[in-house]
Amino acid sequence: VKNTLNDASRCEVLFYHQTGVLVFLTNAVDMLLKRSEPRIPIVSPIQLERLTSKITWQQCTRNHNNNSLDLANENNERRCQFVLQVVYAFVFFDKIEDSAFAIDPRSLPLTEALDFCNFCVE
């Protein structure tokens, strides 16, 4: 799971082509919970911050001329990776609320990520 979430191209494949990706991420956290202490998540807050700094979200806007999003650019893989890592982080936080590895959602571009997901679904 760690190798997958750290590989942007694998994340893109999961994001677009795997219907069970949420179950995959939830199971990854559940497997972590079965381990003995310490419970260190695969995705840390600092990893999310670093990944965020590599993504140009401004390019992830709707083209008002044809009401579409150009997904064929270099940021697309990283956007997919960010979304999957955020979902993993939220699942982790939901199950281990008192973890020192909890993310601060206010520090992340969640609106942009949700817009990206909405564009991909349409």
Short mmCIF file of C-alpha atoms in Angstrom, two decimals:
data_model
loop_
_atom_site.label_atom_id
_atom_site.label_comp_id
_atom_site.label_asym_id
_atom_site.label_seq_id
_atom_site.Cartn_x
_atom_site.Cartn_y
_atom_site.Cartn_z
CA VAL A 1 0.00 0.00 0.00
CA LYS A 2 2.83 2.37 0.89
CA ASN A 3 4.50 1.88 -2.49
CA THR A 4 1.21 2.51 -4.25
CA LEU A 5 0.40 5.72 -2.38
CA ASN A 6 3.93 7.02 -2.94
CA ASP A 7 3.76 6.41 -6.69
CA ALA A 8 1.77 9.09 -8.53
CA SER A 9 1.23 6.99 -11.68
CA ARG A 10 -0.14 4.06 -9.67
CA CYS A 11 -2.44 6.45 -7.82
CA GLU A 12 -3.78 7.75 -11.11
CA VAL A 13 -4.62 4.21 -12.21
CA LEU A 14 -6.36 3.52 -8.89
CA PHE A 15 -8.22 6.81 -9.03
CA TYR A 16 -9.67 6.25 -12.51
CA HIS A 17 -9.90 2.50 -12.90
CA GLN A 18 -10.43 0.81 -9.54
CA THR A 19 -13.92 0.81 -8.11
CA GLY A 20 -12.78 -0.61 -4.77
CA VAL A 21 -10.23 2.08 -3.96
CA LEU A 22 -12.06 3.25 -0.83
CA VAL A 23 -12.19 -0.30 0.50
CA PHE A 24 -8.48 -0.67 -0.35
CA LEU A 25 -7.59 2.45 1.67
CA THR A 26 -9.85 1.50 4.58
CA ASN A 27 -8.36 -2.00 4.70
CA ALA A 28 -4.87 -0.49 4.72
CA VAL A 29 -5.72 1.48 7.85
CA ASP A 30 -7.41 -1.54 9.44
CA MET A 31 -4.25 -3.60 8.85
CA LEU A 32 -2.23 -0.89 10.57
CA LEU A 33 -4.57 -1.03 13.57
CA LYS A 34 -3.91 -4.75 13.96
CA ARG A 35 -0.19 -4.10 14.43
CA SER A 36 1.35 -3.44 17.77
CA GLU A 37 2.38 0.09 18.73
CA PRO A 38 3.52 2.47 17.35
CA ARG A 39 0.82 3.07 14.77
CA ILE A 40 2.50 5.29 12.24
CA PRO A 41 0.38 6.00 9.16
CA ILE A 42 1.62 5.44 5.64
CA VAL A 43 0.77 9.06 4.83
CA SER A 44 2.02 11.75 7.18
CA PRO A 45 0.91 15.38 7.34
CA ILE A 46 4.32 16.54 6.09
CA GLN A 47 4.04 14.25 3.05
CA LEU A 48 0.70 15.82 2.18
CA GLU A 49 2.14 19.31 2.54
CA ARG A 50 5.09 18.45 0.29
CA LEU A 51 2.83 16.91 -2.32
CA THR A 52 0.53 19.93 -2.21
CA SER A 53 3.46 22.22 -2.98
CA LYS A 54 4.16 20.24 -6.17
CA ILE A 55 0.63 20.62 -7.56
CA THR A 56 -0.60 23.55 -9.59
CA TRP A 57 -4.26 23.67 -8.66
CA GLN A 58 -4.95 26.77 -10.75
CA GLN A 59 -4.80 24.58 -13.84
CA CYS A 60 -7.55 22.49 -12.35
CA THR A 61 -10.36 24.81 -13.33
CA ARG A 62 -13.27 24.40 -15.64
CA ASN A 63 -12.81 25.60 -19.19
CA HIS A 64 -15.86 27.81 -19.55
CA ASN A 65 -15.79 27.61 -23.36
CA ASN A 66 -16.51 23.91 -23.49
CA ASN A 67 -17.31 23.22 -19.81
CA SER A 68 -14.51 20.66 -19.47
CA LEU A 69 -11.25 20.07 -17.66
CA ASP A 70 -8.00 19.24 -19.40
CA LEU A 71 -6.83 16.21 -17.45
CA ALA A 72 -3.88 15.43 -19.70
CA ASN A 73 -1.21 17.42 -17.93
CA GLU A 74 1.69 16.75 -15.62
CA ASN A 75 -0.25 17.63 -12.47
CA ASN A 76 -2.98 15.06 -13.01
CA GLU A 77 -1.06 12.14 -11.51
CA ARG A 78 -0.13 14.23 -8.47
CA ARG A 79 -3.73 15.39 -8.04
CA CYS A 80 -4.88 11.77 -8.02
CA GLN A 81 -2.12 10.91 -5.54
CA PHE A 82 -3.12 13.81 -3.30
CA VAL A 83 -6.79 12.79 -3.27
CA LEU A 84 -5.98 9.18 -2.38
CA GLN A 85 -3.51 10.22 0.30
CA VAL A 86 -6.04 12.62 1.82
CA VAL A 87 -8.69 9.90 1.89
CA TYR A 88 -6.22 7.57 3.61
CA ALA A 89 -5.35 10.31 6.13
CA PHE A 90 -9.03 10.96 6.88
CA VAL A 91 -9.74 7.24 7.37
CA PHE A 92 -6.71 7.01 9.66
CA PHE A 93 -7.84 10.03 11.67
CA ASP A 94 -11.39 8.67 11.89
CA LYS A 95 -10.13 5.43 13.42
CA ILE A 96 -7.32 6.87 15.57
CA GLU A 97 -8.56 10.31 16.62
CA ASP A 98 -5.89 10.91 19.24
CA SER A 99 -2.96 10.20 16.91
CA ALA A 100 -0.06 12.62 16.77
CA PHE A 101 -0.16 12.09 13.00
CA ALA A 102 -3.58 13.63 12.44
CA ILE A 103 -3.83 16.12 9.60
CA ASP A 104 -5.19 19.62 9.79
CA PRO A 105 -7.74 19.77 6.96
CA ARG A 106 -7.69 23.57 6.99
CA SER A 107 -4.08 23.52 5.81
CA LEU A 108 -4.87 21.51 2.67
CA PRO A 109 -6.45 22.54 -0.65
CA LEU A 110 -9.53 20.40 -0.13
CA THR A 111 -11.87 22.63 -2.14
CA GLU A 112 -9.59 22.31 -5.16
CA ALA A 113 -9.29 18.56 -4.65
CA LEU A 114 -13.07 18.18 -4.48
CA ASP A 115 -13.46 20.29 -7.62
CA PHE A 116 -10.95 18.01 -9.33
CA CYS A 117 -12.93 14.93 -8.26
CA ASN A 118 -16.19 16.48 -9.46
CA PHE A 119 -14.68 17.29 -12.86
CA CYS A 120 -13.40 13.75 -13.21
CA VAL A 121 -16.82 12.27 -12.48
CA GLU A 122 -18.70 14.46 -14.94
#
